[in-house]
Short mmCIF file of C-alpha atoms in Angstrom, two decimals:
data_model
loop_
_atom_site.label_atom_id
_atom_site.label_comp_id
_atom_site.label_asym_id
_atom_site.label_seq_id
_atom_site.Cartn_x
_atom_site.Cartn_y
_atom_site.Cartn_z
CA MET C 1 8.92 -7.00 16.53
CA ILE C 2 7.10 -8.71 13.26
CA GLU C 3 4.64 -11.88 15.13
CA LEU C 4 4.34 -14.40 11.70
CA ARG C 5 1.61 -16.70 11.78
CA ARG C 6 2.72 -20.28 11.78
CA ALA C 7 2.34 -21.20 8.36
CA ALA C 8 3.74 -17.70 7.19
CA GLN C 9 6.71 -19.18 9.48
CA ALA C 10 7.18 -22.25 7.75
CA TYR C 11 7.21 -20.52 4.21
CA LEU C 12 10.06 -18.24 5.46
CA VAL C 13 11.85 -21.61 6.97
CA VAL C 14 11.77 -23.49 3.54
CA LEU C 15 12.69 -20.05 1.57
CA ALA C 16 16.13 -19.67 3.40
CA ILE C 17 16.82 -23.60 3.21
CA ALA C 18 16.03 -23.14 -0.66
CA ALA C 19 18.39 -19.70 -0.73
CA MET C 20 20.99 -21.50 1.24
CA SER C 21 20.81 -24.92 -0.67
CA ALA C 22 21.15 -22.80 -4.09
CA LEU C 23 24.26 -21.26 -2.96
CA THR C 24 26.40 -24.16 -1.70
CA ILE C 25 25.90 -25.59 -4.64
CA ALA C 26 26.81 -22.82 -6.42
CA VAL C 27 29.71 -22.32 -4.70
CA ALA C 28 30.63 -25.99 -4.81
CA LEU C 29 30.50 -26.09 -8.77
CA SER C 30 32.47 -22.40 -9.26
CA SER C 31 36.24 -21.84 -9.69
CA PRO C 32 37.85 -19.58 -6.87
CA PRO C 33 38.01 -15.84 -8.31
CA SER C 34 40.74 -13.55 -9.23
CA ILE C 35 41.84 -10.57 -7.31
CA SER C 36 40.28 -8.11 -9.44
CA ARG C 37 36.80 -9.79 -9.81
CA LEU C 38 36.81 -9.70 -6.06
CA VAL C 39 37.79 -5.81 -5.28
CA LEU C 40 34.45 -5.62 -7.89
CA ALA C 41 32.68 -8.07 -6.24
CA ALA C 42 33.60 -5.72 -3.32
CA ALA C 43 32.33 -2.44 -4.88
CA PHE C 44 29.14 -4.52 -6.11
CA VAL C 45 28.32 -5.36 -2.07
CA ALA C 46 28.58 -1.62 -1.70
CA LEU C 47 26.41 -0.53 -4.61
CA VAL C 48 23.74 -3.12 -3.25
CA THR C 49 23.81 -1.72 0.34
CA VAL C 50 23.53 1.79 -0.56
CA ALA C 51 20.25 0.78 -3.02
CA TYR C 52 18.44 -1.02 -0.09
CA VAL C 53 19.32 1.25 2.24
CA ARG C 54 16.80 3.88 1.10
CA PRO C 55 13.86 2.41 -0.24
CA LEU C 56 11.08 4.18 -0.86
CA HIS C 57 8.03 3.87 0.56
CA PHE C 58 5.22 3.99 -2.22
CA ALA C 59 1.35 3.84 -1.73
CA HIS C 60 -0.24 0.53 -1.02
CA LYS C 61 2.62 -0.07 1.56
CA THR C 62 4.83 -1.08 -1.39
CA LYS C 63 8.60 -0.15 -1.11
CA VAL C 64 10.65 0.43 -4.37
CA ALA C 65 14.63 0.15 -4.33
CA LEU C 66 17.08 0.52 -6.93
CA GLY C 67 18.49 -2.74 -5.87
CA THR C 68 17.29 -4.16 -9.03
CA SER C 69 19.75 -2.26 -11.25
CA VAL C 70 22.63 -3.40 -9.57
CA LEU C 71 21.38 -7.08 -8.86
CA PHE C 72 21.03 -7.40 -12.75
CA ALA C 73 24.15 -5.91 -13.23
CA ALA C 74 25.61 -8.45 -11.03
CA VAL C 75 23.83 -11.15 -12.47
CA LEU C 76 25.45 -10.52 -15.69
CA LEU C 77 28.92 -9.67 -14.59
CA PHE C 78 29.37 -12.52 -11.94
CA ASP C 79 29.56 -16.48 -12.21
CA PRO C 80 26.17 -17.37 -10.00
CA ALA C 81 28.08 -17.99 -6.73
CA LEU C 82 29.59 -14.80 -6.35
CA ALA C 83 26.66 -13.03 -8.37
CA MET C 84 24.70 -14.76 -5.20
CA LEU C 85 27.15 -13.58 -2.55
CA VAL C 86 27.26 -9.92 -3.64
CA CYS C 87 23.58 -9.48 -3.23
CA LEU C 88 23.10 -11.81 -0.13
CA VAL C 89 26.03 -9.86 2.05
CA GLY C 90 24.85 -6.57 0.35
CA VAL C 91 20.95 -7.05 1.36
CA SER C 92 22.07 -8.02 4.48
CA ILE C 93 24.29 -5.09 5.33
CA ALA C 94 21.82 -2.57 4.35
CA HIS C 95 18.88 -4.38 6.78
CA LEU C 96 21.67 -4.54 9.59
CA ILE C 97 21.94 -0.59 8.98
CA GLN C 98 18.53 -0.22 9.11
CA ARG C 99 18.14 -2.21 12.19
CA GLU C 100 15.48 -4.25 10.49
CA PRO C 101 13.65 -7.16 12.45
CA THR C 102 15.76 -10.42 11.98
CA VAL C 103 12.56 -11.85 9.90
CA GLN C 104 12.34 -9.31 7.53
CA THR C 105 16.04 -9.69 6.81
CA VAL C 106 16.18 -13.29 6.80
CA PHE C 107 13.29 -13.02 3.95
CA ASN C 108 14.71 -10.26 2.38
CA ALA C 109 18.09 -12.00 1.81
CA SER C 110 16.56 -15.44 1.32
CA LEU C 111 14.62 -13.64 -1.78
CA ILE C 112 17.18 -11.99 -3.22
CA THR C 113 19.49 -15.35 -3.29
CA LEU C 114 17.24 -17.14 -5.13
CA GLU C 115 16.27 -14.79 -7.54
CA VAL C 116 19.58 -14.15 -8.51
CA ALA C 117 20.20 -18.27 -8.14
CA ALA C 118 17.11 -18.60 -10.63
CA ALA C 119 18.72 -15.55 -12.91
CA ALA C 120 22.01 -16.58 -13.38
CA PHE C 121 21.00 -20.46 -14.16
CA LEU C 122 19.03 -19.30 -17.14
CA LEU C 123 22.25 -17.80 -18.37
CA THR C 124 24.26 -21.04 -17.78
CA ILE C 125 22.09 -22.32 -20.00
CA VAL C 126 22.91 -20.14 -22.93
CA ASP C 127 26.34 -20.11 -22.08
CA TRP C 128 26.75 -16.30 -20.98
CA GLN C 129 29.93 -15.42 -20.26
CA TYR C 130 30.73 -13.64 -17.08
CA ASP C 131 33.69 -12.15 -18.28
CA GLY C 132 34.00 -10.13 -21.18
CA PHE C 133 30.41 -11.04 -22.55
CA VAL C 134 29.31 -9.90 -25.83
CA VAL C 135 25.48 -10.16 -26.72
CA VAL C 136 25.33 -11.33 -30.46
CA THR C 137 23.63 -14.77 -30.37
CA PRO C 138 19.80 -14.78 -30.35
CA SER C 139 19.89 -17.20 -27.04
CA HIS C 140 22.02 -14.61 -25.68
CA ILE C 141 19.16 -12.04 -25.94
CA LEU C 142 16.44 -14.59 -24.96
CA GLY C 143 18.85 -15.48 -21.66
CA LEU C 144 18.81 -11.91 -20.87
CA ILE C 145 15.43 -11.71 -21.57
CA SER C 146 14.38 -14.69 -19.50
CA ALA C 147 16.90 -13.93 -16.50
CA MET C 148 14.92 -10.20 -16.44
CA GLY C 149 11.67 -11.71 -16.25
CA VAL C 150 12.27 -14.58 -14.03
CA ILE C 151 13.98 -11.88 -11.18
CA TYR C 152 10.75 -9.90 -11.38
CA PHE C 153 8.16 -12.90 -11.27
CA SER C 154 10.39 -14.64 -8.80
CA ASN C 155 9.99 -11.67 -6.95
CA THR C 156 6.38 -11.01 -7.24
CA VAL C 157 5.47 -14.20 -6.83
CA LEU C 158 7.47 -14.89 -3.66
CA VAL C 159 6.43 -11.70 -1.75
CA ALA C 160 2.56 -12.68 -2.84
CA GLY C 161 3.09 -15.76 -1.07
CA MET C 162 4.49 -14.28 2.04
CA VAL C 163 1.84 -11.68 2.26
CA SER C 164 -1.10 -14.12 1.45
CA LEU C 165 0.34 -16.44 4.14
CA GLN C 166 0.55 -13.64 6.70
CA THR C 167 -2.67 -11.96 5.99
CA ARG C 168 -5.30 -14.72 4.85
CA LEU C 169 -5.56 -12.52 1.88
CA SER C 170 -6.01 -14.56 -1.41
CA MET C 171 -2.01 -14.82 -3.06
CA TRP C 172 -3.64 -14.00 -6.49
CA HIS C 173 -5.26 -11.25 -5.78
CA VAL C 174 -2.09 -10.25 -4.03
CA TRP C 175 -0.03 -11.11 -6.84
CA ARG C 176 -2.14 -8.91 -9.19
CA GLN C 177 -1.76 -5.94 -7.46
CA SER C 178 1.69 -6.12 -6.99
CA VAL C 179 2.31 -6.57 -10.90
CA ALA C 180 -0.20 -3.45 -11.46
CA PHE C 181 2.26 -0.62 -10.07
CA GLY C 182 5.36 0.50 -11.69
CA HIS C 183 6.28 -0.96 -15.14
CA ALA C 184 8.19 1.81 -16.55
CA GLU C 185 10.18 2.03 -13.07
CA ASP C 186 10.75 -1.61 -12.88
CA ALA C 187 11.62 -1.89 -16.77
CA SER C 188 13.91 1.33 -16.50
CA GLN C 189 16.09 -0.30 -13.57
CA PHE C 190 16.53 -3.98 -15.92
CA ILE C 191 17.67 -1.39 -18.77
CA LEU C 192 19.72 0.30 -16.36
CA GLY C 193 21.16 -2.60 -14.82
CA LEU C 194 22.13 -4.02 -18.05
CA LEU C 195 24.14 -0.78 -19.74
CA ALA C 196 25.94 -0.95 -16.09
CA ALA C 197 27.15 -4.28 -16.73
CA VAL C 198 28.19 -3.53 -20.41
CA MET C 199 29.78 -0.17 -19.30
CA VAL C 200 31.86 -2.08 -16.61
CA ASP C 201 33.06 -5.15 -18.79
CA VAL C 202 34.31 -2.80 -20.82
CA HIS C 203 36.08 -0.39 -18.98
CA VAL C 204 36.04 -0.91 -14.99
CA TRP C 205 36.26 2.40 -14.74
CA THR C 206 32.94 3.86 -16.10
CA LEU C 207 31.52 1.97 -12.56
CA PRO C 208 31.08 5.79 -11.20
CA LEU C 209 29.37 7.00 -14.23
CA PHE C 210 26.50 4.47 -12.87
CA LEU C 211 25.81 6.48 -10.78
CA LEU C 212 24.34 9.84 -11.95
CA PRO C 213 21.42 7.72 -14.19
CA ALA C 214 20.84 5.87 -10.89
CA ALA C 215 20.45 8.93 -8.67
CA VAL C 216 18.47 10.41 -11.66
CA LEU C 217 16.31 7.52 -11.50
CA TYR C 218 15.79 7.53 -7.97
CA ARG C 219 15.17 11.24 -7.58
CA SER C 220 11.98 10.60 -10.60
CA MET C 221 10.25 8.02 -8.45
CA ALA C 222 10.90 10.29 -5.08
CA GLN C 223 9.36 13.01 -6.91
CA HIS C 224 6.67 11.36 -8.10
CA LEU C 225 5.84 9.86 -4.15
CA GLN C 226 6.36 13.07 -3.18
CA LEU C 227 3.80 14.16 -5.31
CA LEU C 228 1.19 11.82 -4.56
CA GLN C 229 1.84 12.37 -0.35
CA GLN C 230 1.46 15.70 -1.22
CA THR C 231 -2.00 15.29 -2.92
CA ILE C 232 -3.46 12.54 -0.16
CA ASP C 233 -2.13 15.22 2.79
CA ALA C 234 -4.05 18.00 1.13
CA LEU C 235 -7.52 16.07 0.63
CA GLU C 236 -7.19 14.82 4.07
CA ALA C 237 -6.44 18.55 5.21
CA LEU C 238 -9.92 19.44 3.54
CA ALA C 239 -11.78 16.55 5.37
CA ASP C 240 -10.45 17.68 8.81
CA VAL C 241 -11.73 21.31 7.91
CA VAL C 242 -14.94 19.73 7.42
CA ASP C 243 -14.85 18.05 10.99
CA LEU C 244 -13.54 20.90 13.00
CA ARG C 245 -16.34 23.12 11.71
CA ASP C 246 -18.00 21.52 14.34
CA PRO C 247 -16.83 19.98 17.68
CA TYR C 248 -18.83 17.27 17.96
CA THR C 249 -17.76 15.90 14.57
CA ALA C 250 -14.44 16.18 15.09
CA ASN C 251 -12.18 12.94 14.19
CA HIS C 252 -15.40 11.55 12.51
CA SER C 253 -13.89 11.35 9.05
CA ARG C 254 -10.50 9.50 10.83
CA ARG C 255 -12.52 7.26 12.94
CA VAL C 256 -14.43 6.20 9.65
CA SER C 257 -11.43 5.66 7.86
CA VAL C 258 -10.52 3.30 10.60
CA TYR C 259 -13.71 1.33 10.91
CA ALA C 260 -14.03 1.02 7.27
CA ARG C 261 -10.52 -0.33 6.91
CA GLU C 262 -11.17 -2.87 9.59
CA LEU C 263 -14.52 -3.52 7.71
CA ALA C 264 -13.01 -4.24 4.49
CA THR C 265 -10.23 -6.43 5.59
CA GLU C 266 -12.32 -8.70 7.48
CA LEU C 267 -14.10 -8.67 4.14
CA GLU C 268 -10.87 -10.27 2.49
CA LEU C 269 -10.77 -7.32 0.20
CA SER C 270 -7.15 -7.08 -1.81
CA PRO C 271 -4.92 -4.69 -0.15
CA ASP C 272 -5.31 -2.20 -2.85
CA GLU C 273 -8.99 -2.37 -2.61
CA VAL C 274 -8.45 -1.85 1.53
CA ASP C 275 -6.39 0.84 1.09
CA LEU C 276 -9.02 2.70 -1.76
CA ILE C 277 -11.53 2.05 0.84
CA GLU C 278 -9.92 3.46 3.46
CA ARG C 279 -8.43 6.38 1.58
CA ALA C 280 -12.11 7.15 0.58
CA ALA C 281 -13.76 7.10 4.05
CA ARG C 282 -11.24 9.91 4.99
CA VAL C 283 -12.19 11.91 2.69
CA HIS C 284 -15.94 10.59 2.21
CA ASP C 285 -17.35 14.08 3.91
CA VAL C 286 -15.12 16.70 1.76
CA GLY C 287 -18.54 17.99 -0.16
CA LYS C 288 -19.71 19.32 3.35
CA LEU C 289 -17.17 22.23 2.77
CA ILE C 290 -20.37 23.90 0.81
CA VAL C 291 -23.19 23.24 3.30
CA ASP C 292 -23.94 26.18 5.50
CA GLN C 293 -22.88 25.82 8.83
CA ALA C 294 -26.07 26.48 10.13
CA VAL C 295 -27.76 23.43 8.91
CA LEU C 296 -24.49 21.20 9.91
CA SER C 297 -25.27 21.80 13.22
CA LYS C 298 -28.86 22.34 13.30
CA PRO C 299 -30.47 20.60 16.50
CA GLY C 300 -33.49 20.41 15.45
CA LYS C 301 -34.81 18.54 12.48
CA LEU C 302 -34.05 20.24 8.90
CA ASP C 303 -36.77 21.33 6.19
CA PRO C 304 -36.93 20.37 2.65
CA GLU C 305 -34.64 22.57 1.18
CA GLU C 306 -31.87 22.00 4.28
CA TRP C 307 -32.42 18.40 3.62
CA GLN C 308 -31.80 19.24 -0.13
CA ALA C 309 -28.61 21.29 0.26
CA LEU C 310 -27.53 18.32 2.66
CA GLU C 311 -28.05 15.45 0.16
CA GLN C 312 -25.93 17.45 -2.55
CA HIS C 313 -22.49 16.95 -0.23
CA PRO C 314 -21.95 13.06 -1.76
CA VAL C 315 -22.09 14.88 -5.12
CA THR C 316 -19.98 17.54 -4.50
CA GLY C 317 -17.43 15.25 -2.67
CA ALA C 318 -17.71 13.15 -5.95
CA ASP C 319 -16.66 16.09 -8.41
CA ILE C 320 -13.82 17.28 -6.17
CA LEU C 321 -12.42 13.91 -5.63
CA SER C 322 -12.44 13.35 -10.04
CA ARG C 323 -9.92 16.09 -10.16
CA PHE C 324 -7.40 14.00 -8.65
CA PRO C 325 -6.05 10.82 -10.63
CA LEU C 326 -4.77 9.15 -7.24
CA LEU C 327 -8.53 8.94 -6.05
CA THR C 328 -10.51 8.62 -9.53
CA LEU C 329 -11.84 5.02 -8.16
CA ALA C 330 -13.07 6.89 -4.89
CA THR C 331 -15.30 8.68 -6.69
CA SER C 332 -18.23 6.06 -6.32
CA TYR C 333 -17.50 5.42 -2.87
CA VAL C 334 -18.20 8.76 -1.88
CA ARG C 335 -20.59 9.31 -4.06
CA HIS C 336 -22.87 6.72 -2.99
CA HIS C 337 -21.99 6.23 0.66
CA HIS C 338 -25.71 7.28 1.65
CA GLU C 339 -27.47 5.10 -0.63
CA ALA C 340 -29.61 2.33 0.68
CA LEU C 341 -29.69 -1.25 -0.04
CA ASP C 342 -33.68 -0.63 -0.48
CA GLY C 343 -33.10 2.02 -2.76
CA THR C 344 -34.64 4.97 0.01
CA GLY C 345 -30.95 6.82 0.20
CA TYR C 346 -29.42 9.36 -2.31
CA PRO C 347 -28.19 10.53 -4.14
CA ASP C 348 -28.97 8.72 -7.39
CA ARG C 349 -31.58 6.20 -5.39
CA LEU C 350 -29.20 3.12 -5.97
CA ALA C 351 -30.45 -0.06 -4.40
CA GLY C 352 -28.74 -3.78 -3.75
CA ASP C 353 -25.58 -4.72 -5.62
CA ALA C 354 -25.87 -1.51 -7.90
CA ILE C 355 -24.28 0.37 -5.03
CA PRO C 356 -20.78 0.06 -5.08
CA LEU C 357 -19.23 -2.52 -2.37
CA GLY C 358 -16.86 -0.14 -0.99
CA ALA C 359 -19.76 2.61 -0.50
CA ARG C 360 -21.39 -0.03 1.44
CA ILE C 361 -18.71 -0.88 4.12
CA ILE C 362 -18.50 3.36 3.85
CA ALA C 363 -22.19 3.76 5.03
CA VAL C 364 -22.10 1.07 7.60
CA ALA C 365 -19.05 3.04 9.18
CA ASP C 366 -20.31 5.97 8.79
CA SER C 367 -23.51 5.38 10.58
CA PHE C 368 -21.99 3.50 12.94
CA ASP C 369 -19.76 6.30 14.12
CA ALA C 370 -23.10 8.65 13.83
CA MET C 371 -24.65 7.06 16.05
CA ALA C 372 -22.24 6.31 18.53
CA SER C 373 -21.03 9.91 19.12
CA ALA C 374 -22.52 12.99 20.67
CA ARG C 375 -24.26 15.13 18.50
CA PRO C 376 -25.57 18.89 18.97
CA TYR C 377 -29.27 17.36 19.12
CA ARG C 378 -28.56 14.26 21.55
CA GLY C 379 -26.08 12.15 23.39
CA ALA C 380 -24.15 9.16 21.86
CA LEU C 381 -26.85 6.52 21.68
CA PRO C 382 -26.43 3.61 23.76
CA ARG C 383 -24.61 0.41 22.90
CA ASP C 384 -27.89 -1.98 22.89
CA VAL C 385 -29.75 0.96 20.83
CA VAL C 386 -27.13 0.98 17.94
CA LEU C 387 -26.81 -2.99 17.91
CA ARG C 388 -30.67 -3.19 17.80
CA GLU C 389 -30.49 -0.55 14.91
CA PHE C 390 -27.68 -2.27 13.17
CA GLU C 391 -29.95 -5.71 13.58
CA THR C 392 -33.33 -3.84 12.51
CA LYS C 393 -32.44 -2.33 9.09
CA ALA C 394 -29.78 -4.51 7.86
CA GLY C 395 -30.49 -5.77 4.25
CA LYS C 396 -32.88 -2.56 4.50
CA GLN C 397 -30.59 0.65 4.87
CA TRP C 398 -27.59 -1.63 4.92
CA ASP C 399 -25.47 -4.52 3.23
CA PRO C 400 -26.26 -7.34 6.16
CA ALA C 401 -23.23 -9.04 5.16
CA VAL C 402 -20.99 -5.96 6.25
CA VAL C 403 -23.39 -5.41 9.60
CA THR C 404 -22.33 -9.09 10.58
CA VAL C 405 -18.77 -8.17 10.32
CA LEU C 406 -19.40 -5.10 12.30
CA LEU C 407 -21.07 -6.65 14.93
CA GLY C 408 -18.12 -9.34 14.85
CA LEU C 409 -16.14 -6.61 15.10
CA ILE C 410 -17.02 -4.88 17.86
CA GLU C 411 -17.91 -8.08 19.74
CA ALA C 412 -14.10 -9.19 19.52
CA GLY C 413 -13.25 -5.49 20.87
CA ARG C 414 -11.61 -4.71 17.26
CA ILE C 415 -14.21 -1.80 16.98
CA THR C 416 -14.75 0.04 20.18
CA PHE C 417 -17.58 2.86 20.62
CA PRO C 418 -16.07 6.34 20.93
CA GLY C 419 -18.69 7.48 23.00
CA ASN C 420 -19.88 10.60 24.65
CA ALA C 421 -16.34 13.01 24.22
CA THR C 422 -17.62 16.12 22.92
CA ILE C 423 -14.01 17.46 23.28
CA PRO C 424 -12.61 17.93 19.91
CA HIS C 425 -9.34 16.39 19.41
CA LEU C 426 -7.03 16.16 16.02
CA TYR C 427 -4.42 13.81 15.06
CA ASP C 428 -1.54 14.07 12.90
CA ARG C 429 -0.91 11.71 9.80
CA HIS C 430 1.34 9.23 12.34
CA GLY C 431 -1.64 9.46 14.52
CA GLN C 432 0.00 11.79 17.11
CA LEU C 433 -2.35 14.11 19.29
CA VAL C 434 -1.60 17.81 18.14
CA PRO C 435 -3.11 20.37 20.38
CA LEU C 436 -6.11 22.36 18.31
CA PRO C 437 -5.29 26.63 18.06
CA ALA C 438 -6.33 28.39 20.20
CA ALA C 439 -8.76 30.69 18.33
CA PHE C 440 -10.82 27.32 18.00
#
């Protein structure tokens, strides 16, 4: 069940009223369609349904469906009222099949209806012929380009508005991040929709041929998504290997990633930046793979040579991540998560704002888990000791703004102390507890 904030609820009501008003006006101004157009419309309802039933879930919580191709083709082939009905019915059926929450169904149905209404309005201005169209005049070409643009921007702007109201993040940041992704795929979908409309307008029997390039595009996007996920899984597996080398640090990286995400979200960073910080925190200690196990689990004080070896792990971790384009932007966060605000940290002795904000956030999350968890040489520090340590060294070791947010989240119960548990646990990528191998 999706719980919307009051502002988001009002926004949804406005969108739904606007969509229904646009549809009502379009129906009132349209003529009854012929039987052949109704049959073609029914076929497009099926295509819209199929396209939206299986969206691809990309990084940064983004869903991508092939519906834009079918939607754009419907805008070109049908008069405004019929195009809006085709897309509205198809999207609604898809959401019902997937048993999506009512709020999500209403939002997406209203969004699609408004996109189609805006695009159809622009085509009407240039006297577009929906039955037997021929693109010959400059105004027709301008109308096509404008229809593509209004579909794209109305979608991204309206979605950004909902996300902004629900998360209280800057709408500008949300929109900017949404349009920074998938330009090639978006352009391909519009071109595919145009080609499908031309084919169907000339010979309606060619409609099934539209499915082949659509399937190829979908498969290409799915393979791209699979490659991204496999990269993430491989790096997270390396992070788990580091944690499992010592039962006292089991799940350390997972906890730090959770804390870092809470901190970044509370600091109102953009969704992409929050995700990047969370991902960097998840693998922040991957460089410890080259550190001797005896050094990592030594109960006493490290000698200078051991310290030198340990201080290289952020550098090694950043070098490993730099080989993966998906995490190139996160390398500086991993390299500098042991820097101190006063310049006494390592490996580069950076100070103040020279330390990337993501690294400062991970440093606070990492230090909190280190102090609040049991170690081979001590138990977990008491709550008051941990809080006093942060209060004392804020502005020296840690960013005071990040520390303030951490203390507020602890007070609110959104970040809790892991305690003295020394029995290691491992969770899969879905957050489910899985048993450790017997050999462990």
